[in-house]
Coordinates of N, CA and C in Angstrom, one line a residue:
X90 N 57.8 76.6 -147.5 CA 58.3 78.0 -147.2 C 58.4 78.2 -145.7
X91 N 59.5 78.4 -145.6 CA 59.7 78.9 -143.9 C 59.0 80.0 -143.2
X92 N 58.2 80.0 -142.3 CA 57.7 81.4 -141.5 C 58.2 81.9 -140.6
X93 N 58.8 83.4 -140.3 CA 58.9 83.6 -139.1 C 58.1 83.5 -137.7
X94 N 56.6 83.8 -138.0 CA 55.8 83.6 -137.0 C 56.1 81.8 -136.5
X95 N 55.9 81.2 -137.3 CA 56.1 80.0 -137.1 C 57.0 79.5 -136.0
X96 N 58.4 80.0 -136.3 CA 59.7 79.7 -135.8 C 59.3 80.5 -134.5
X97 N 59.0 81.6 -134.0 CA 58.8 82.4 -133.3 C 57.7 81.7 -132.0
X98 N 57.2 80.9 -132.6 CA 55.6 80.6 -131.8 C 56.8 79.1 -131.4
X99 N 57.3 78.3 -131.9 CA 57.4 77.4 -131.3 C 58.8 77.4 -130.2
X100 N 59.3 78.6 -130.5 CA 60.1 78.8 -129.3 C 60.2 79.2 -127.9
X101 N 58.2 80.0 -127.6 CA 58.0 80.5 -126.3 C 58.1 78.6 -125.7
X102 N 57.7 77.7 -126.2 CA 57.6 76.5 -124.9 C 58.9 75.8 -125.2
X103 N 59.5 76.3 -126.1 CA 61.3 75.6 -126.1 C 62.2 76.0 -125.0
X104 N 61.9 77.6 -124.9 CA 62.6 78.0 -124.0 C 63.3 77.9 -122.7
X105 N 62.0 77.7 -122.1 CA 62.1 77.0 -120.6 C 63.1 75.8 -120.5
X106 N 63.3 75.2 -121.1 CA 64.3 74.3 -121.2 C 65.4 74.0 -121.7
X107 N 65.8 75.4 -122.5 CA 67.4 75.4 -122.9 C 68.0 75.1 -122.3
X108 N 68.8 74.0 -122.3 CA 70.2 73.4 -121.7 C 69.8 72.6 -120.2
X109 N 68.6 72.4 -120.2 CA 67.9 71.4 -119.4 C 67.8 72.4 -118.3
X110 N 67.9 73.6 -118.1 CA 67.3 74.3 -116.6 C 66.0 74.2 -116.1
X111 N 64.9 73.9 -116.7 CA 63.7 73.0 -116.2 C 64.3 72.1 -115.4
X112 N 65.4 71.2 -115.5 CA 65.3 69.9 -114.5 C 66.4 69.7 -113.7
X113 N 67.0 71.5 -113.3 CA 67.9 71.8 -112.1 C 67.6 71.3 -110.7
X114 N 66.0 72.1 -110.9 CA 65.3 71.2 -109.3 C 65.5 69.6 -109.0
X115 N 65.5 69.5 -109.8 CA 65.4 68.0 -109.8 C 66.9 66.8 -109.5
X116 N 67.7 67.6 -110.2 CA 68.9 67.4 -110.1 C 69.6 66.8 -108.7
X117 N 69.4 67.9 -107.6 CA 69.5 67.6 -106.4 C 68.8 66.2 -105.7
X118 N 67.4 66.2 -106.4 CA 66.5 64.5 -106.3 C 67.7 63.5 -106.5
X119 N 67.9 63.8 -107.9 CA 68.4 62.4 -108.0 C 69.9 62.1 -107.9
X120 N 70.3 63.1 -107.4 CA 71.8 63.2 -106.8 C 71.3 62.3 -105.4
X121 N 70.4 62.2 -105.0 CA 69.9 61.7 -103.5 C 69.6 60.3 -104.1
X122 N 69.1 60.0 -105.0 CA 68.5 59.0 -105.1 C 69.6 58.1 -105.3
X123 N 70.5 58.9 -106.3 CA 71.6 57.8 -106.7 C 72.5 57.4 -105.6
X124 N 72.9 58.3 -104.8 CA 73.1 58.2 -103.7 C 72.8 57.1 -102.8
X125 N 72.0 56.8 -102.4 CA 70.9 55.8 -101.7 C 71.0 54.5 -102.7
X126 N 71.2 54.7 -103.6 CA 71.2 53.1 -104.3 C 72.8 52.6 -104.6
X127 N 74.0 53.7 -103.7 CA 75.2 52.9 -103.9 C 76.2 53.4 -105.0
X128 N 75.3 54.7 -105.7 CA 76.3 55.5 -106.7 C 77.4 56.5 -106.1
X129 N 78.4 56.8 -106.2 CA 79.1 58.3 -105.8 C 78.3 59.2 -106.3
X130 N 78.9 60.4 -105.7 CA 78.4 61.9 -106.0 C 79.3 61.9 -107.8
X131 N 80.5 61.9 -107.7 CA 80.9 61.8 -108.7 C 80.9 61.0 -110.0
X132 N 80.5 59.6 -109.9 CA 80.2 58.2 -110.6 C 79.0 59.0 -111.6
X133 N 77.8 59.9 -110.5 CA 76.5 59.4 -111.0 C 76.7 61.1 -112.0
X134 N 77.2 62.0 -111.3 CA 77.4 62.9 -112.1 C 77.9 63.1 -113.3
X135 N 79.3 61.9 -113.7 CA 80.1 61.6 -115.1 C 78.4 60.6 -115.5
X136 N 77.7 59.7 -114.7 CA 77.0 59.2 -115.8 C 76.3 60.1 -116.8
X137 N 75.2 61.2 -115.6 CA 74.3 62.2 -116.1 C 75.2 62.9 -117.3
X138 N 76.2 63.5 -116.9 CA 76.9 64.0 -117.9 C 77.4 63.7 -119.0
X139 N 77.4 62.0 -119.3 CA 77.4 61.3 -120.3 C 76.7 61.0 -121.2
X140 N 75.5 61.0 -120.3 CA 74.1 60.7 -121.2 C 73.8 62.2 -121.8
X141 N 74.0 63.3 -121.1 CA 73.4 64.8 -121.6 C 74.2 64.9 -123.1
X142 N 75.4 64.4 -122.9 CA 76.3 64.1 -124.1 C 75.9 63.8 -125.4
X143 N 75.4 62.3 -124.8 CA 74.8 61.1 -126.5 C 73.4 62.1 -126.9
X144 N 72.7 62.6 -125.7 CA 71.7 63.1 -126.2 C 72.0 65.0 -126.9
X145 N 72.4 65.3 -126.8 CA 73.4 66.6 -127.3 C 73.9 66.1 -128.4
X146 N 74.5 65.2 -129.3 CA 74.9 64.4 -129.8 C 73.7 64.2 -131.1
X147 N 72.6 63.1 -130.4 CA 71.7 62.9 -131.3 C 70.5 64.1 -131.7
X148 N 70.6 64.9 -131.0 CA 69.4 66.3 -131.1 C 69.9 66.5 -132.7
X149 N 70.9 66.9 -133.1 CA 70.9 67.7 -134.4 C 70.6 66.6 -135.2
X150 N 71.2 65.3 -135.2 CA 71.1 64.7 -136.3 C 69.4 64.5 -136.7
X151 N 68.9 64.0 -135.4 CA 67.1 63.8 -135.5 C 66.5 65.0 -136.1
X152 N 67.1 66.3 -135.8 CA 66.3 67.5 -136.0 C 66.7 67.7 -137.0
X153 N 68.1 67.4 -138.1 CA 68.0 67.5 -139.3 C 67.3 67.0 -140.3
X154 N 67.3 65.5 -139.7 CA 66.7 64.3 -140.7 C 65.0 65.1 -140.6
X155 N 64.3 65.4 -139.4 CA 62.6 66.2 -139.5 C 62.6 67.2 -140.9
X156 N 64.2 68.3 -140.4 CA 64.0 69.0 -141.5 C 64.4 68.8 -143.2
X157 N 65.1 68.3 -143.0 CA 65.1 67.8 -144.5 C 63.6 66.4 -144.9
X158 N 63.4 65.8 -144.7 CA 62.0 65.2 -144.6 C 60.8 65.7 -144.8
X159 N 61.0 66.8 -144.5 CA 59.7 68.0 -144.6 C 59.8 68.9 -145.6
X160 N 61.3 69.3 -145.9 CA 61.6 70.1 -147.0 C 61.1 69.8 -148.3
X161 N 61.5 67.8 -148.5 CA 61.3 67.2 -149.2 C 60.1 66.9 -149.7
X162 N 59.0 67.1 -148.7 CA 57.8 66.9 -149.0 C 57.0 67.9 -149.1
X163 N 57.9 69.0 -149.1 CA 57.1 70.3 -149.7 C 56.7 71.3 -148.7
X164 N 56.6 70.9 -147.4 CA 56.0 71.2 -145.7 C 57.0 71.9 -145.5
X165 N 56.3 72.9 -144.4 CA 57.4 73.9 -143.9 C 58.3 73.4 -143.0
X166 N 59.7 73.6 -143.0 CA 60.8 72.4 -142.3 C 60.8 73.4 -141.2
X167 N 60.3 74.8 -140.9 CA 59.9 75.2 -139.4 C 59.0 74.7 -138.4
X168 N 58.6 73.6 -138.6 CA 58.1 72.7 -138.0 C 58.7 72.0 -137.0
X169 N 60.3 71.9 -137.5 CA 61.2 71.2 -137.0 C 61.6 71.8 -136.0
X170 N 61.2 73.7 -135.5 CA 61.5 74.1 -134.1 C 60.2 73.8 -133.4
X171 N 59.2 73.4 -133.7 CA 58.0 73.1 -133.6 C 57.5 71.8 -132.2
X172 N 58.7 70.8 -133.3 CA 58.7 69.7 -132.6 C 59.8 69.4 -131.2
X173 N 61.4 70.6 -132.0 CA 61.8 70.9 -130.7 C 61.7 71.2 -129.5
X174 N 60.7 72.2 -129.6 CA 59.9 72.8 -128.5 C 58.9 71.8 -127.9
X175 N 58.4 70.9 -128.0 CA 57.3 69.5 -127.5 C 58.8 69.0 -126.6
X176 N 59.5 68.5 -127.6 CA 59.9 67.5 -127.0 C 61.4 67.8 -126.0
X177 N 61.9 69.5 -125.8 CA 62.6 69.9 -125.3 C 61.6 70.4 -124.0
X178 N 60.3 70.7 -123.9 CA 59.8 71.7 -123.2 C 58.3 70.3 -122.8
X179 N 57.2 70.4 -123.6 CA 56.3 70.1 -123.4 C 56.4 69.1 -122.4
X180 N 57.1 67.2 -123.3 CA 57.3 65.9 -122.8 C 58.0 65.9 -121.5
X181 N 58.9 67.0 -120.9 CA 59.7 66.6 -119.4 C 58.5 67.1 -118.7
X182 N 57.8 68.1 -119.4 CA 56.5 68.6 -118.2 C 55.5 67.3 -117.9
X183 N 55.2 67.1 -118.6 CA 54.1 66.2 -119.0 C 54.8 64.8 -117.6
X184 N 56.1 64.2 -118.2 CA 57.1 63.4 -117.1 C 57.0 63.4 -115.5
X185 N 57.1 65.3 -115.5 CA 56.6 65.7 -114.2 C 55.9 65.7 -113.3
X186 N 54.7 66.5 -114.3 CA 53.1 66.0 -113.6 C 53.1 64.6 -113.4
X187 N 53.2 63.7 -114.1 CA 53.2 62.2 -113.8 C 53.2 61.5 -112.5
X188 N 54.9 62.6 -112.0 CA 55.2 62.0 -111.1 C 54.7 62.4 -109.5
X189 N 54.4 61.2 -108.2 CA 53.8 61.6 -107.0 C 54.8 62.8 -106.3
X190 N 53.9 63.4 -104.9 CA 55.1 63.8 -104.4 C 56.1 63.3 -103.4
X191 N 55.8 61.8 -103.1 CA 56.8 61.4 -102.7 C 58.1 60.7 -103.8
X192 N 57.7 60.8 -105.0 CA 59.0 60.5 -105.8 C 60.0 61.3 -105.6
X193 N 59.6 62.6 -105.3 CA 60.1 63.8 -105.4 C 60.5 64.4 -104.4
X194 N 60.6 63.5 -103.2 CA 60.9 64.0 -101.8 C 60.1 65.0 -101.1
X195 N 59.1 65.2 -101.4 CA 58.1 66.4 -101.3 C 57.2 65.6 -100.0
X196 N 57.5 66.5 -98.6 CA 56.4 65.8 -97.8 C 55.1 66.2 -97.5
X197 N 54.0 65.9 -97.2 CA 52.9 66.3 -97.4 C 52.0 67.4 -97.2
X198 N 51.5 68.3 -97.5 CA 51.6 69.8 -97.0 C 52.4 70.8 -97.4
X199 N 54.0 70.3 -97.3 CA 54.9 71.4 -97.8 C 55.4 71.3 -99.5
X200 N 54.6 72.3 -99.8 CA 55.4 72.7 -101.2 C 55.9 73.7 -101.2

């Protein structure tokens, strides 16, 4: 059986990353990086925007097969904004922290 609280709770950490604006900052990174390894401004941009594509693309199919899988097994298929939210919000954070701050063009002292 579906819950609203449910749906509701797993959307505060989804949010942040609707349509990838969490990794705007970043954007400008790797516009530089690609840059430096011999990409165009434009090359690397059709790539990024190619890939945001396949993955825009595969989101619904993966998040239907969760929800039907769960329906099937009796489990609430609002789970499946649940998992959204991890892996739209939580996993690029998590990616983040990972990274030093010289990946990140960040020099030392200045944040």
């Amino acid at each position: 059986k579906a819950e609203t609280a449910l749906w509701l709770a797993a959307m505060v950490p989804m949010l942040p990353g609707v349509n990838g604006t969490c990794a705007i900052p970043l954007k400008a990174r790797a516009t530089e990086l690609a840059i430096a390894q011999g990409f165009g401004k434009g090359e690397f941009s059709a790539w990024s925007n190619n890939l945001r594509a396949l993955v825009g693309s595969a989101a619904p199919l993966l998040y239907g097969q969760i929800w039907a899988a769960l329906q099937k097994q009796g489990k609430n298929p609002g789970l499946t904004f649940a998992f959204a939210g991890s892996v739209g919000a939580v996993v690029p954070q998590l990616m983040l922290w990972a990274m030093r701050d010289s990946d990140l063009g960040v020099q030392p002292g200045r944040r």
